[in-house]
Amino acid sequence: MAWQNRKNDCGQIRQWLVETLTQRLDITTAWLQRHLAACPRCRRQIAGNSRLRLALLLVKTQPHSRDLLMQANRRAIRILKRNLQESAQAEKLRHICARPSLRERLGKYTQSIGHAAACLLVLLLLRMGVFSSLTKIHDQGQQFVKQYYARHLDQDLYDDTI
């Protein structure tokens, strides 16, 4: 009976660990620490999970060569039976290489392209703004001159100047 309870505890602990790891929470509760101290099976599993997590983090941070897929395929094909190793599909897998999409290849240039586009847009807006301002200034100047002449000259002279 005690063995049954311990087995259920292990199952519950494993389920809790899976939920905890998926939520990336810290495992620091006292009852869990006590159980890990008493249960070598769960302790081994926690250690294995920690090593796996560390390995995945290291793999994620390491740069990979473009022929990594080809190398992995070649090693996997060596494990197969001789007739499968010599098949056409195996030969195709031996030489397959990862080809990143155009978006992935140009991904490192997106920030530079974005900055260049922003600069061009600013220049375009400035040019449009300057020219529209010049047009407004010209129109307002013309209007001011007309009003000045209308106020200070005779109507006959005013009509002749316009």
PDB file of C-alpha atoms in Angstrom:
ATOM      1  CA  MET A   1       0.000   0.000   0.000  1.00  0.00           C
ATOM      2  CA  ALA A   2       2.812   2.442   0.865  1.00  0.00           C
ATOM      3  CA  TRP A   3       4.436   1.490  -2.438  1.00  0.00           C
ATOM      4  CA  GLN A   4       1.224   2.418  -4.295  1.00  0.00           C
ATOM      5  CA  ASN A   5       1.089   5.849  -2.642  1.00  0.00           C
ATOM      6  CA  ARG A   6       4.724   6.497  -3.487  1.00  0.00           C
ATOM      7  CA  LYS A   7       4.080   5.569  -7.125  1.00  0.00           C
ATOM      8  CA  ASN A   8       1.098   7.956  -7.250  1.00  0.00           C
ATOM      9  CA  ASP A   9       3.221  10.671  -5.631  1.00  0.00           C
ATOM     10  CA  CYS A  10       5.848  10.206  -8.359  1.00  0.00           C
ATOM     11  CA  GLY A  11       3.214  10.502 -11.078  1.00  0.00           C
ATOM     12  CA  GLN A  12       1.796  13.631  -9.525  1.00  0.00           C
ATOM     13  CA  ILE A  13       5.282  15.074  -9.090  1.00  0.00           C
ATOM     14  CA  ARG A  14       6.147  14.376 -12.739  1.00  0.00           C
ATOM     15  CA  GLN A  15       2.927  16.010 -13.917  1.00  0.00           C
ATOM     16  CA  TRP A  16       3.602  19.004 -11.737  1.00  0.00           C
ATOM     17  CA  LEU A  17       7.164  19.239 -13.074  1.00  0.00           C
ATOM     18  CA  VAL A  18       5.969  19.195 -16.661  1.00  0.00           C
ATOM     19  CA  GLU A  19       3.526  22.002 -15.945  1.00  0.00           C
ATOM     20  CA  THR A  20       6.196  23.926 -14.065  1.00  0.00           C
ATOM     21  CA  LEU A  21       8.783  23.586 -16.803  1.00  0.00           C
ATOM     22  CA  THR A  22       6.323  24.637 -19.477  1.00  0.00           C
ATOM     23  CA  GLN A  23       5.456  27.731 -17.474  1.00  0.00           C
ATOM     24  CA  ARG A  24       9.160  28.286 -16.647  1.00  0.00           C
ATOM     25  CA  LEU A  25       8.592  28.573 -12.937  1.00  0.00           C
ATOM     26  CA  ASP A  26      11.170  27.963 -10.256  1.00  0.00           C
ATOM     27  CA  ILE A  27      10.805  24.671  -8.364  1.00  0.00           C
ATOM     28  CA  THR A  28      11.380  25.759  -4.764  1.00  0.00           C
ATOM     29  CA  THR A  29       8.448  24.458  -2.717  1.00  0.00           C
ATOM     30  CA  ALA A  30       9.373  22.675   0.508  1.00  0.00           C
ATOM     31  CA  TRP A  31       7.280  19.517  -0.012  1.00  0.00           C
ATOM     32  CA  LEU A  32       8.845  19.034  -3.455  1.00  0.00           C
ATOM     33  CA  GLN A  33      12.336  19.423  -2.023  1.00  0.00           C
ATOM     34  CA  ARG A  34      11.542  16.838   0.669  1.00  0.00           C
ATOM     35  CA  HIS A  35      10.193  14.408  -1.931  1.00  0.00           C
ATOM     36  CA  LEU A  36      13.249  14.857  -4.154  1.00  0.00           C
ATOM     37  CA  ALA A  37      15.507  14.184  -1.182  1.00  0.00           C
ATOM     38  CA  ALA A  38      13.673  10.883  -0.514  1.00  0.00           C
ATOM     39  CA  CYS A  39      12.996   9.694  -4.101  1.00  0.00           C
ATOM     40  CA  PRO A  40      16.058   8.847  -6.227  1.00  0.00           C
ATOM     41  CA  ARG A  41      13.924   8.209  -9.314  1.00  0.00           C
ATOM     42  CA  CYS A  42      12.479  11.746  -9.354  1.00  0.00           C
ATOM     43  CA  ARG A  43      15.906  13.170  -8.501  1.00  0.00           C
ATOM     44  CA  ARG A  44      17.415  11.437 -11.570  1.00  0.00           C
ATOM     45  CA  GLN A  45      14.575  12.695 -13.727  1.00  0.00           C
ATOM     46  CA  ILE A  46      15.029  16.272 -12.500  1.00  0.00           C
ATOM     47  CA  ALA A  47      18.755  16.062 -13.188  1.00  0.00           C
ATOM     48  CA  GLY A  48      18.059  14.689 -16.670  1.00  0.00           C
ATOM     49  CA  ASN A  49      15.547  17.454 -17.383  1.00  0.00           C
ATOM     50  CA  SER A  50      18.038  20.065 -16.219  1.00  0.00           C
ATOM     51  CA  ARG A  51      20.763  18.639 -18.478  1.00  0.00           C
ATOM     52  CA  LEU A  52      18.321  18.502 -21.401  1.00  0.00           C
ATOM     53  CA  ARG A  53      17.228  22.090 -20.810  1.00  0.00           C
ATOM     54  CA  LEU A  54      20.852  23.239 -20.671  1.00  0.00           C
ATOM     55  CA  ALA A  55      21.679  21.322 -23.850  1.00  0.00           C
ATOM     56  CA  LEU A  56      18.716  22.858 -25.677  1.00  0.00           C
ATOM     57  CA  LEU A  57      19.770  26.332 -24.568  1.00  0.00           C
ATOM     58  CA  LEU A  58      23.303  25.679 -25.815  1.00  0.00           C
ATOM     59  CA  VAL A  59      22.051  24.336 -29.145  1.00  0.00           C
ATOM     60  CA  LYS A  60      19.807  27.361 -29.552  1.00  0.00           C
ATOM     61  CA  THR A  61      22.680  29.807 -28.989  1.00  0.00           C
ATOM     62  CA  GLN A  62      25.262  28.078 -31.198  1.00  0.00           C
ATOM     63  CA  PRO A  63      25.540  29.083 -34.852  1.00  0.00           C
ATOM     64  CA  HIS A  64      24.963  26.159 -37.190  1.00  0.00           C
ATOM     65  CA  SER A  65      26.612  25.442 -40.486  1.00  0.00           C
ATOM     66  CA  ARG A  66      24.425  25.230 -43.572  1.00  0.00           C
ATOM     67  CA  ASP A  67      25.354  21.601 -44.144  1.00  0.00           C
ATOM     68  CA  LEU A  68      24.177  20.471 -40.692  1.00  0.00           C
ATOM     69  CA  LEU A  69      21.108  18.758 -42.179  1.00  0.00           C
ATOM     70  CA  MET A  70      23.291  16.898 -44.672  1.00  0.00           C
ATOM     71  CA  GLN A  71      25.668  15.747 -41.916  1.00  0.00           C
ATOM     72  CA  ALA A  72      22.778  14.548 -39.736  1.00  0.00           C
ATOM     73  CA  ASN A  73      21.213  12.681 -42.664  1.00  0.00           C
ATOM     74  CA  ARG A  74      24.495  10.963 -43.522  1.00  0.00           C
ATOM     75  CA  ARG A  75      24.967   9.785 -39.948  1.00  0.00           C
ATOM     76  CA  ALA A  76      21.384   8.558 -39.739  1.00  0.00           C
ATOM     77  CA  ILE A  77      21.712   6.700 -43.060  1.00  0.00           C
ATOM     78  CA  ARG A  78      24.800   4.845 -41.787  1.00  0.00           C
ATOM     79  CA  ILE A  79      22.612   3.203 -39.137  1.00  0.00           C
ATOM     80  CA  LEU A  80      20.153   1.793 -41.668  1.00  0.00           C
ATOM     81  CA  LYS A  81      20.373  -1.648 -43.267  1.00  0.00           C
ATOM     82  CA  ARG A  82      22.677  -1.964 -46.297  1.00  0.00           C
ATOM     83  CA  ASN A  83      19.851  -2.155 -48.861  1.00  0.00           C
ATOM     84  CA  LEU A  84      18.244   0.993 -47.434  1.00  0.00           C
ATOM     85  CA  GLN A  85      21.599   2.804 -47.408  1.00  0.00           C
ATOM     86  CA  GLU A  86      21.935   2.229 -51.145  1.00  0.00           C
ATOM     87  CA  SER A  87      18.401   3.309 -52.077  1.00  0.00           C
ATOM     88  CA  ALA A  88      17.646   6.359 -54.215  1.00  0.00           C
ATOM     89  CA  GLN A  89      15.893   8.143 -51.349  1.00  0.00           C
ATOM     90  CA  ALA A  90      18.939   7.658 -49.116  1.00  0.00           C
ATOM     91  CA  GLU A  91      21.187   9.072 -51.835  1.00  0.00           C
ATOM     92  CA  LYS A  92      18.914  12.091 -52.155  1.00  0.00           C
ATOM     93  CA  LEU A  93      19.006  12.591 -48.375  1.00  0.00           C
ATOM     94  CA  ARG A  94      22.808  12.381 -48.340  1.00  0.00           C
ATOM     95  CA  HIS A  95      23.102  15.459 -50.545  1.00  0.00           C
ATOM     96  CA  ILE A  96      20.167  17.545 -49.358  1.00  0.00           C
ATOM     97  CA  CYS A  97      21.191  20.880 -47.905  1.00  0.00           C
ATOM     98  CA  ALA A  98      19.100  23.455 -46.073  1.00  0.00           C
ATOM     99  CA  ARG A  99      18.315  26.463 -48.237  1.00  0.00           C
ATOM    100  CA  PRO A 100      16.981  29.377 -46.247  1.00  0.00           C
ATOM    101  CA  SER A 101      14.203  31.412 -47.807  1.00  0.00           C
ATOM    102  CA  LEU A 102      14.881  34.830 -49.272  1.00  0.00           C
ATOM    103  CA  ARG A 103      13.287  36.412 -46.213  1.00  0.00           C
ATOM    104  CA  GLU A 104      15.625  34.500 -43.888  1.00  0.00           C
ATOM    105  CA  ARG A 105      18.700  35.360 -45.971  1.00  0.00           C
ATOM    106  CA  LEU A 106      17.813  39.045 -46.020  1.00  0.00           C
ATOM    107  CA  GLY A 107      16.766  39.038 -42.364  1.00  0.00           C
ATOM    108  CA  LYS A 108      20.091  40.475 -41.203  1.00  0.00           C
ATOM    109  CA  TYR A 109      19.608  43.482 -43.477  1.00  0.00           C
ATOM    110  CA  THR A 110      16.075  44.396 -42.369  1.00  0.00           C
ATOM    111  CA  GLN A 111      17.199  46.992 -39.842  1.00  0.00           C
ATOM    112  CA  SER A 112      19.493  48.715 -42.353  1.00  0.00           C
ATOM    113  CA  ILE A 113      16.802  48.665 -45.038  1.00  0.00           C
ATOM    114  CA  GLY A 114      14.278  50.052 -42.560  1.00  0.00           C
ATOM    115  CA  HIS A 115      16.620  52.887 -41.576  1.00  0.00           C
ATOM    116  CA  ALA A 116      17.333  53.746 -45.225  1.00  0.00           C
ATOM    117  CA  ALA A 117      13.601  53.743 -46.012  1.00  0.00           C
ATOM    118  CA  ALA A 118      12.910  56.007 -43.025  1.00  0.00           C
ATOM    119  CA  CYS A 119      15.631  58.434 -44.148  1.00  0.00           C
ATOM    120  CA  LEU A 120      14.236  58.518 -47.678  1.00  0.00           C
ATOM    121  CA  LEU A 121      10.750  59.138 -46.331  1.00  0.00           C
ATOM    122  CA  VAL A 122      11.983  61.999 -44.151  1.00  0.00           C
ATOM    123  CA  LEU A 123      13.817  63.531 -47.112  1.00  0.00           C
ATOM    124  CA  LEU A 124      10.733  63.187 -49.305  1.00  0.00           C
ATOM    125  CA  LEU A 125       8.492  64.748 -46.672  1.00  0.00           C
ATOM    126  CA  LEU A 126      10.962  67.589 -46.131  1.00  0.00           C
ATOM    127  CA  ARG A 127      11.133  68.272 -49.839  1.00  0.00           C
ATOM    128  CA  MET A 128       7.354  68.209 -50.161  1.00  0.00           C
ATOM    129  CA  GLY A 129       7.051  70.438 -47.110  1.00  0.00           C
ATOM    130  CA  VAL A 130       9.627  72.937 -48.360  1.00  0.00           C
ATOM    131  CA  PHE A 131       8.043  73.196 -51.798  1.00  0.00           C
ATOM    132  CA  SER A 132       4.528  73.485 -50.441  1.00  0.00           C
ATOM    133  CA  SER A 133       5.772  76.123 -48.004  1.00  0.00           C
ATOM    134  CA  LEU A 134       7.467  78.011 -50.834  1.00  0.00           C
ATOM    135  CA  THR A 135       4.246  77.916 -52.836  1.00  0.00           C
ATOM    136  CA  LYS A 136       2.281  79.201 -49.838  1.00  0.00           C
ATOM    137  CA  ILE A 137       4.844  81.937 -49.214  1.00  0.00           C
ATOM    138  CA  HIS A 138       4.714  82.977 -52.861  1.00  0.00           C
ATOM    139  CA  ASP A 139       0.901  83.084 -52.872  1.00  0.00           C
ATOM    140  CA  GLN A 140       0.795  85.026 -49.598  1.00  0.00           C
ATOM    141  CA  GLY A 141       3.420  87.443 -50.918  1.00  0.00           C
ATOM    142  CA  GLN A 142       1.367  88.061 -54.041  1.00  0.00           C
ATOM    143  CA  GLN A 143      -1.736  88.627 -51.934  1.00  0.00           C
ATOM    144  CA  PHE A 144       0.140  91.025 -49.636  1.00  0.00           C
ATOM    145  CA  VAL A 145       1.447  93.029 -52.603  1.00  0.00           C
ATOM    146  CA  LYS A 146      -2.076  93.286 -54.071  1.00  0.00           C
ATOM    147  CA  GLN A 147      -3.483  94.468 -50.742  1.00  0.00           C
ATOM    148  CA  TYR A 148      -0.656  96.973 -50.335  1.00  0.00           C
ATOM    149  CA  TYR A 149      -1.225  98.441 -53.796  1.00  0.00           C
ATOM    150  CA  ALA A 150      -4.997  98.469 -53.277  1.00  0.00           C
ATOM    151  CA  ARG A 151      -4.620 100.461 -50.075  1.00  0.00           C
ATOM    152  CA  HIS A 152      -1.948 102.929 -51.173  1.00  0.00           C
ATOM    153  CA  LEU A 153      -2.604 103.538 -54.876  1.00  0.00           C
ATOM    154  CA  ASP A 154      -5.485 104.886 -56.885  1.00  0.00           C
ATOM    155  CA  GLN A 155      -7.883 102.364 -58.304  1.00  0.00           C
ATOM    156  CA  ASP A 156      -6.726 103.235 -61.859  1.00  0.00           C
ATOM    157  CA  LEU A 157      -3.049 102.673 -61.068  1.00  0.00           C
ATOM    158  CA  TYR A 158      -3.920  99.524 -59.151  1.00  0.00           C
ATOM    159  CA  ASP A 159      -5.754  98.031 -62.129  1.00  0.00           C
ATOM    160  CA  ASP A 160      -2.794  98.851 -64.419  1.00  0.00           C
ATOM    161  CA  THR A 161      -0.230  97.104 -62.156  1.00  0.00           C
ATOM    162  CA  ILE A 162      -2.239  93.928 -61.976  1.00  0.00           C
TER     163      ILE A 162
END
